[in-house]
Coordinates of C-alpha atoms and ligand atoms in Angstrom, one line a residue:
M563 CA 0.0 0.0 0.0
F564 CA 2.8 2.4 1.0
V565 CA 4.7 1.7 -2.2
D566 CA 1.6 2.2 -4.2
I567 CA 1.1 5.7 -2.8
I568 CA 4.7 6.6 -3.5
N569 CA 4.3 5.4 -7.0
A570 CA 1.0 7.3 -7.5
K571 CA 2.6 10.5 -6.1
S572 CA 5.6 10.0 -8.4
R573 CA 3.3 9.6 -11.5
L574 CA 1.4 12.8 -10.4
L575 CA 4.6 14.7 -10.0
D576 CA 5.6 13.7 -13.6
V577 CA 2.4 15.3 -14.8
F578 CA 2.7 18.4 -12.6
A579 CA 6.3 18.9 -13.7
D580 CA 5.0 19.6 -17.2
L581 CA 2.6 22.3 -16.2
D582 CA 3.3 26.0 -16.0
D583 CA 2.5 28.1 -12.9
D584 CA -1.1 29.0 -14.0
E585 CA -1.9 25.5 -15.0
L586 CA -0.6 24.2 -11.7
I587 CA -2.9 26.6 -9.8
A588 CA -5.9 25.5 -11.9
M589 CA -4.9 21.9 -11.1
E590 CA -4.7 22.5 -7.3
Q591 CA -8.1 24.3 -7.4
W592 CA -9.6 21.4 -9.2
I593 CA -8.3 18.8 -6.8
G594 CA -9.7 20.8 -3.9
S595 CA -13.1 21.1 -5.5
K596 CA -16.4 19.2 -5.4
Q597 CA -16.2 18.9 -9.2
Y598 CA -13.0 16.7 -8.8
K599 CA -14.9 14.3 -6.6
K600 CA -17.7 14.1 -9.1
D601 CA -15.3 13.6 -12.0
L602 CA -13.6 10.8 -10.0
E603 CA -16.9 9.1 -9.4
N604 CA -17.8 9.3 -13.1
K605 CA -14.4 7.8 -14.0
K606 CA -14.8 4.9 -11.6
S607 CA -18.3 4.2 -12.9
L608 CA -17.0 4.2 -16.5
I609 CA -14.2 1.8 -15.5
K610 CA -16.8 -0.6 -13.9
S611 CA -19.0 -0.6 -17.0
D612 CA -16.0 -1.2 -19.2
E613 CA -15.1 -4.2 -17.1
A614 CA -18.5 -5.6 -17.7
I615 CA -18.1 -5.1 -21.4
T616 CA -14.6 -6.7 -21.3
K617 CA -16.2 -9.9 -20.0
I618 CA -18.6 -9.9 -23.1
V619 CA -15.6 -9.3 -25.4
D620 CA -13.8 -12.3 -24.0
V621 CA -16.8 -14.5 -24.7
I622 CA -17.2 -13.1 -28.3
K623 CA -13.5 -13.8 -29.0
G624 CA -14.2 -17.5 -28.4
M625 CA -17.2 -17.4 -30.8
V626 CA -15.8 -15.7 -33.9
P627 CA -12.6 -16.3 -36.0
F628 CA -9.5 -14.3 -35.0
E629 CA -9.9 -12.1 -38.1
A630 CA -13.5 -11.4 -37.0
E631 CA -15.0 -11.8 -40.4
M632 CA -17.6 -14.6 -40.7
A633 CA -17.4 -17.3 -43.5
S634 CA -20.8 -16.1 -44.8
E635 CA -19.7 -12.5 -45.2
K636 CA -18.8 -10.9 -48.5
I637 CA -16.5 -7.9 -48.0
E638 CA -16.9 -5.3 -50.7
Y639 CA -13.8 -3.1 -51.0
P640 CA -15.0 0.5 -51.6
I641 CA -14.2 2.0 -54.9
V642 CA -14.9 5.6 -53.8
G643 CA -14.1 7.7 -50.7
D644 CA -11.2 7.6 -48.3
A645 CA -11.0 3.8 -48.2
A646 CA -10.9 3.4 -52.0
D647 CA -7.2 2.3 -51.9
C648 CA -8.0 -0.6 -49.6
N649 CA -7.8 -4.1 -51.2
K650 CA -7.4 -7.7 -50.2
V651 CA -3.6 -7.5 -50.3
N652 CA -2.9 -4.3 -48.5
T653 CA -5.7 -4.3 -45.9
R654 CA -6.2 -6.3 -42.8
H655 CA -9.3 -6.4 -40.6
V656 CA -8.6 -6.0 -36.8
D657 CA -11.8 -5.6 -34.8
E658 CA -11.3 -2.7 -32.5
F659 CA -14.2 -3.7 -30.2
L660 CA -12.4 -7.0 -29.6
Y661 CA -8.8 -5.8 -29.6
D662 CA -7.7 -2.4 -28.3
E663 CA -4.4 -0.7 -29.3
E664 CA -2.5 -2.3 -26.5
Q665 CA -3.7 -5.8 -27.3
V666 CA -2.9 -5.2 -31.0
Q667 CA 0.7 -4.3 -30.0
E668 CA 0.9 -7.5 -28.0
L669 CA -0.4 -9.6 -30.9
V670 CA 2.2 -8.0 -33.2
K671 CA 5.0 -8.6 -30.6
D672 CA 3.9 -12.3 -30.3
G673 CA 4.0 -12.7 -34.1
K674 CA 0.2 -13.4 -34.3
L675 CA -0.5 -10.2 -36.3
S676 CA 1.7 -8.5 -38.9
R677 CA 1.9 -4.8 -39.6
H678 CA 3.5 -5.3 -43.0
Y679 CA 3.0 -7.2 -46.3
C680 CA 5.6 -8.2 -48.9
I681 CA 5.4 -6.6 -52.3
D682 CA 7.5 -9.3 -54.0
C683 CA 7.8 -12.5 -52.2
N684 CA 10.9 -13.3 -50.2
S685 CA 12.2 -9.8 -50.5
Q686 CA 12.6 -7.1 -47.8
N687 CA 10.6 -4.8 -50.0
I688 CA 7.7 -4.5 -47.6
K689 CA 4.8 -2.0 -47.1
E690 CA 2.7 -1.2 -44.1
L691 CA -0.7 -2.9 -44.0
T692 CA -3.8 -0.7 -43.6
Y693 CA -5.7 -1.9 -40.5
I694 CA -9.5 -1.4 -40.7
S695 CA -12.1 -2.2 -38.1
H696 CA -15.7 -3.1 -38.9
S697 CA -16.6 -2.3 -35.2
K698 CA -16.3 0.7 -33.1
S699 CA -13.7 0.6 -30.3
R700 CA -14.8 0.5 -26.7
L701 CA -13.3 3.9 -26.2
Q702 CA -15.4 5.3 -29.1
L703 CA -18.5 3.8 -27.6
Q704 CA -17.8 5.4 -24.2
Y705 CA -17.3 8.8 -26.0
I706 CA -20.6 8.4 -27.9
Y707 CA -22.7 7.6 -24.9
K708 CA -20.9 9.7 -22.2
V709 CA -20.0 12.9 -24.2
L710 CA -21.9 13.1 -27.5
L711 CA -25.4 12.0 -26.7
P712 CA -27.8 13.5 -24.1
K713 CA -27.4 12.0 -20.6
D714 CA -31.1 11.1 -20.1
L715 CA -32.3 8.6 -22.7
E716 CA -35.1 7.1 -20.7
C717 CA -38.1 6.1 -22.8
K718 CA -35.9 6.5 -25.9
L719 CA -35.0 4.0 -28.7
I720 CA -31.3 3.7 -29.7
L721 CA -31.0 1.9 -33.1
D722 CA -27.7 0.5 -34.5
V723 CA -27.8 0.0 -38.2
G724 CA -25.6 -3.1 -39.0
S725 CA -25.1 -4.2 -35.4
R726 CA -22.5 -6.9 -36.3
F727 CA -21.3 -8.5 -33.0
G728 CA -23.4 -6.0 -30.9
G729 CA -20.7 -3.8 -29.4
V730 CA -22.8 -0.6 -29.9
L731 CA -25.8 -2.3 -28.2
Y732 CA -23.8 -3.5 -25.2
G733 CA -22.3 0.0 -24.9
A734 CA -25.7 1.5 -24.9
Y735 CA -26.8 -1.0 -22.3
Y736 CA -24.0 -0.2 -19.8
F737 CA -23.4 3.4 -20.5
T738 CA -26.9 4.8 -20.9
N739 CA -30.4 4.5 -19.4
A740 CA -32.1 4.0 -22.8
S741 CA -35.2 2.0 -22.4
K742 CA -35.0 0.2 -25.8
I743 CA -31.8 -0.7 -27.7
V744 CA -32.2 -2.4 -31.1
G745 CA -29.7 -3.7 -33.6
I746 CA -30.6 -4.5 -37.2
E747 CA -28.1 -6.8 -38.9
L748 CA -28.2 -8.4 -42.3
N749 CA -25.8 -11.3 -41.5
K750 CA -27.4 -14.3 -39.8
E751 CA -24.1 -15.5 -38.2
C752 CA -23.5 -12.1 -36.6
C753 CA -27.1 -12.1 -35.3
E754 CA -26.5 -15.5 -33.7
V755 CA -23.5 -14.2 -31.9
Q756 CA -25.5 -11.2 -30.6
E757 CA -28.5 -13.4 -29.5
K758 CA -26.2 -15.7 -27.5
I759 CA -24.5 -12.8 -25.7
I760 CA -27.8 -11.0 -24.9
S761 CA -29.1 -14.3 -23.5
Q762 CA -25.9 -15.2 -21.6
F763 CA -25.5 -11.7 -20.0
K764 CA -29.3 -11.4 -19.5
M765 CA -29.7 -8.1 -21.4
G766 CA -32.9 -9.1 -23.2
K767 CA -35.2 -6.7 -21.3
R768 CA -33.6 -3.7 -23.1
I769 CA -31.8 -5.1 -26.1
Q770 CA -33.3 -6.7 -29.2
V771 CA -31.7 -7.8 -32.5
V772 CA -33.5 -8.0 -35.8
N773 CA -32.0 -10.1 -38.6
S774 CA -33.0 -8.1 -41.6
D775 CA -31.9 -5.7 -44.3
V776 CA -32.5 -2.3 -42.8
L777 CA -34.3 -1.3 -46.0
N778 CA -37.2 -3.6 -44.9
K779 CA -37.5 -1.9 -41.5
G780 CA -38.5 1.7 -42.3
D781 CA -41.0 1.6 -39.4
L782 CA -38.3 0.8 -36.9
V783 CA -35.9 3.5 -38.3
A784 CA -38.8 6.0 -38.1
K785 CA -39.3 5.2 -34.4
S786 CA -35.7 5.6 -33.4
D787 CA -34.6 8.6 -31.3
V788 CA -30.9 7.9 -31.8
C789 CA -29.6 6.2 -35.0
I790 CA -26.0 5.0 -35.1
I791 CA -24.6 4.4 -38.5
N792 CA -21.0 3.1 -38.8
C793 CA -19.5 3.2 -42.3
L794 CA -21.3 0.5 -44.3
D795 CA -19.0 0.9 -47.3
F796 CA -17.1 -2.4 -46.8
F797 CA -20.5 -4.2 -47.0
V798 CA -22.4 -2.6 -49.8
S799 CA -21.8 -1.5 -53.4
T800 CA -21.8 2.2 -54.2
E801 CA -25.3 2.0 -55.6
E802 CA -26.6 0.2 -52.5
H803 CA -24.8 2.7 -50.3
K804 CA -26.7 5.6 -52.1
R805 CA -30.0 3.8 -51.8
L806 CA -29.4 3.4 -48.0
W807 CA -28.9 7.2 -47.6
Y808 CA -32.1 8.0 -49.5
F809 CA -33.8 5.5 -47.3
F810 CA -32.5 7.1 -44.1
K811 CA -33.5 10.6 -45.3
E812 CA -37.0 9.3 -46.0
H813 CA -37.5 7.6 -42.7
L814 CA -35.5 9.2 -39.8
K815 CA -37.8 11.5 -37.8
K816 CA -37.2 15.2 -37.3
G817 CA -35.4 15.9 -34.0
S818 CA -33.7 12.4 -33.8
Y819 CA -30.0 12.1 -33.3
V820 CA -27.7 10.6 -35.9
V821 CA -24.2 9.4 -34.9
L822 CA -21.6 8.9 -37.7
D823 CA -18.0 8.1 -37.8
R824 CA -17.3 10.3 -40.8
S825 CA -18.8 13.8 -41.4
I826 CA -21.9 13.7 -43.5
V827 CA -20.0 15.6 -46.2
D828 CA -17.2 13.0 -46.2
T829 CA -19.8 10.2 -46.3
L830 CA -21.9 11.6 -49.1
Q831 CA -19.6 13.5 -51.4
P832 CA -17.8 10.4 -52.6
L833 CA -21.2 9.0 -53.5
D834 CA -21.9 12.3 -55.4
I835 CA -25.2 12.9 -53.6
F836 CA -24.3 15.4 -50.9
D837 CA -26.1 18.4 -52.5
E838 CA -29.5 16.6 -52.1
F839 CA -28.8 16.1 -48.4
A840 CA -27.3 19.6 -47.6
D841 CA -30.2 20.7 -45.4
W842 CA -31.2 17.4 -44.0
L843 CA -28.9 17.3 -40.8
S844 CA -27.5 20.0 -38.5
V845 CA -24.3 19.5 -36.5
S846 CA -25.0 19.2 -32.8
K847 CA -22.6 20.1 -30.1
P848 CA -21.7 17.3 -27.6
M849 CA -24.5 17.1 -25.1
Q850 CA -22.3 16.0 -22.1
L851 CA -19.3 18.3 -22.5
E852 CA -18.6 18.1 -18.8
N853 CA -17.5 14.5 -19.3
E854 CA -14.8 15.3 -21.9
I855 CA -12.4 15.3 -19.0
L856 CA -12.8 11.5 -18.8
F857 CA -11.2 11.1 -22.3
D858 CA -8.2 11.8 -24.5
V859 CA -10.5 13.7 -26.9
E860 CA -7.8 14.1 -29.6
E861 CA -8.2 10.4 -30.4
L862 CA -11.9 10.6 -30.8
H863 CA -12.4 13.5 -33.2
Q864 CA -13.7 11.3 -36.0
L865 CA -17.1 10.9 -34.3
Y866 CA -20.0 13.2 -35.4
L867 CA -23.3 14.0 -33.8
Y868 CA -26.2 15.4 -36.0
I869 CA -29.8 16.3 -35.5
V870 CA -32.4 15.6 -38.2
N871 CA -34.0 18.9 -39.4
Ligands
SAM220 C1 -19.1 -1.6 -40.2 S1 -20.1 -2.8 -39.5 C2 -20.8 -1.9 -38.1 C3 -20.8 -2.6 -36.8 C4 -21.3 -1.8 -35.6 N1 -22.5 -1.1 -36.0 C5 -20.3 -0.8 -35.1 O1 -20.4 0.4 -35.3 O2 -19.4 -1.2 -34.3 C6 -21.5 -2.8 -40.6 C7 -22.5 -4.0 -40.5 O3 -23.6 -3.6 -41.2 C8 -24.2 -4.8 -41.8 N2 -25.0 -4.3 -42.9 C9 -24.6 -3.9 -44.1 N3 -25.6 -3.6 -44.9 C10 -26.8 -3.8 -44.1 C11 -28.1 -3.6 -44.4 N4 -28.6 -3.1 -45.5 N5 -29.0 -3.9 -43.4 C12 -28.6 -4.4 -42.2 N6 -27.2 -4.5 -41.9 C13 -26.4 -4.3 -42.9 C14 -23.0 -5.6 -42.1 O4 -23.3 -7.0 -42.2 C15 -22.0 -5.3 -41.0 O5 -22.0 -6.3 -40.0

């Protein structure tokens, strides 16, 4: 215990040594304030929820292949937009919900994952692989629910379009008070994984999974108060992608929140349809700005919150 305290003090001193006089005064005031106690409580509660989600992650790892793509899935490499240079040779899927950056580094160190590919076999002429993730990371989920979205989601419906292994749903379960959390997923194998997890961790009162093409579920989309859409471009052709956005525009209700992991401009301009959507969404400021203190915000700038006009 004594050694722990000395270690903790030493780590704090490292941080304080980097601050100038004004910053140090601000830090001393914060530590002496009630706000500090509240921030600490919030941080502890976040860590506890994350531990619960980590248990789910460990079970999913035993249910899906290491590369986290199912045999029944057909990956469509995008031909437009910022991932248009990705292909089967230069790209590797590493699921960020299942493996965080630290674990990826461990896998690389242990030789289970490579960061490079060979341009001509047996040579040292190598290039760095592009890592993509079909799932949001646990950190991104915390940021969506604890900073971007409103704190009180009681009686609200959160919908995840393309819920895959369910990370967004479990995040909503542990990090929000939303009454109803629904995932729509086209792939049956992915739905089976989610069903097993929901049943094993007894989350069925609030979470439901629908095995369907979202295009057949306009009624559900129209009921949602929060709609989370992760880039679908590795799963649909450019034409299908366009159709999906016309469909969302037709069905999402006025005043509902939309969470994207690219800006709407960066999503729709490569599809050549942004002009038709220019007045559809308004950018929303994060609704729980006070919680930004819990995160390294720099890492999370690629998440966007909009309101439907
Ligand atoms: C990029 S993953 C998103 C995973 C999860 N929502 C997240 O953000 O972590 C996209 C998922 O959407 C599913 N999908 C693609 N098109 C769909 C459609 N039309 N209807 C329902 N699901 C779809 C894919 O099978 C894939 O699992």
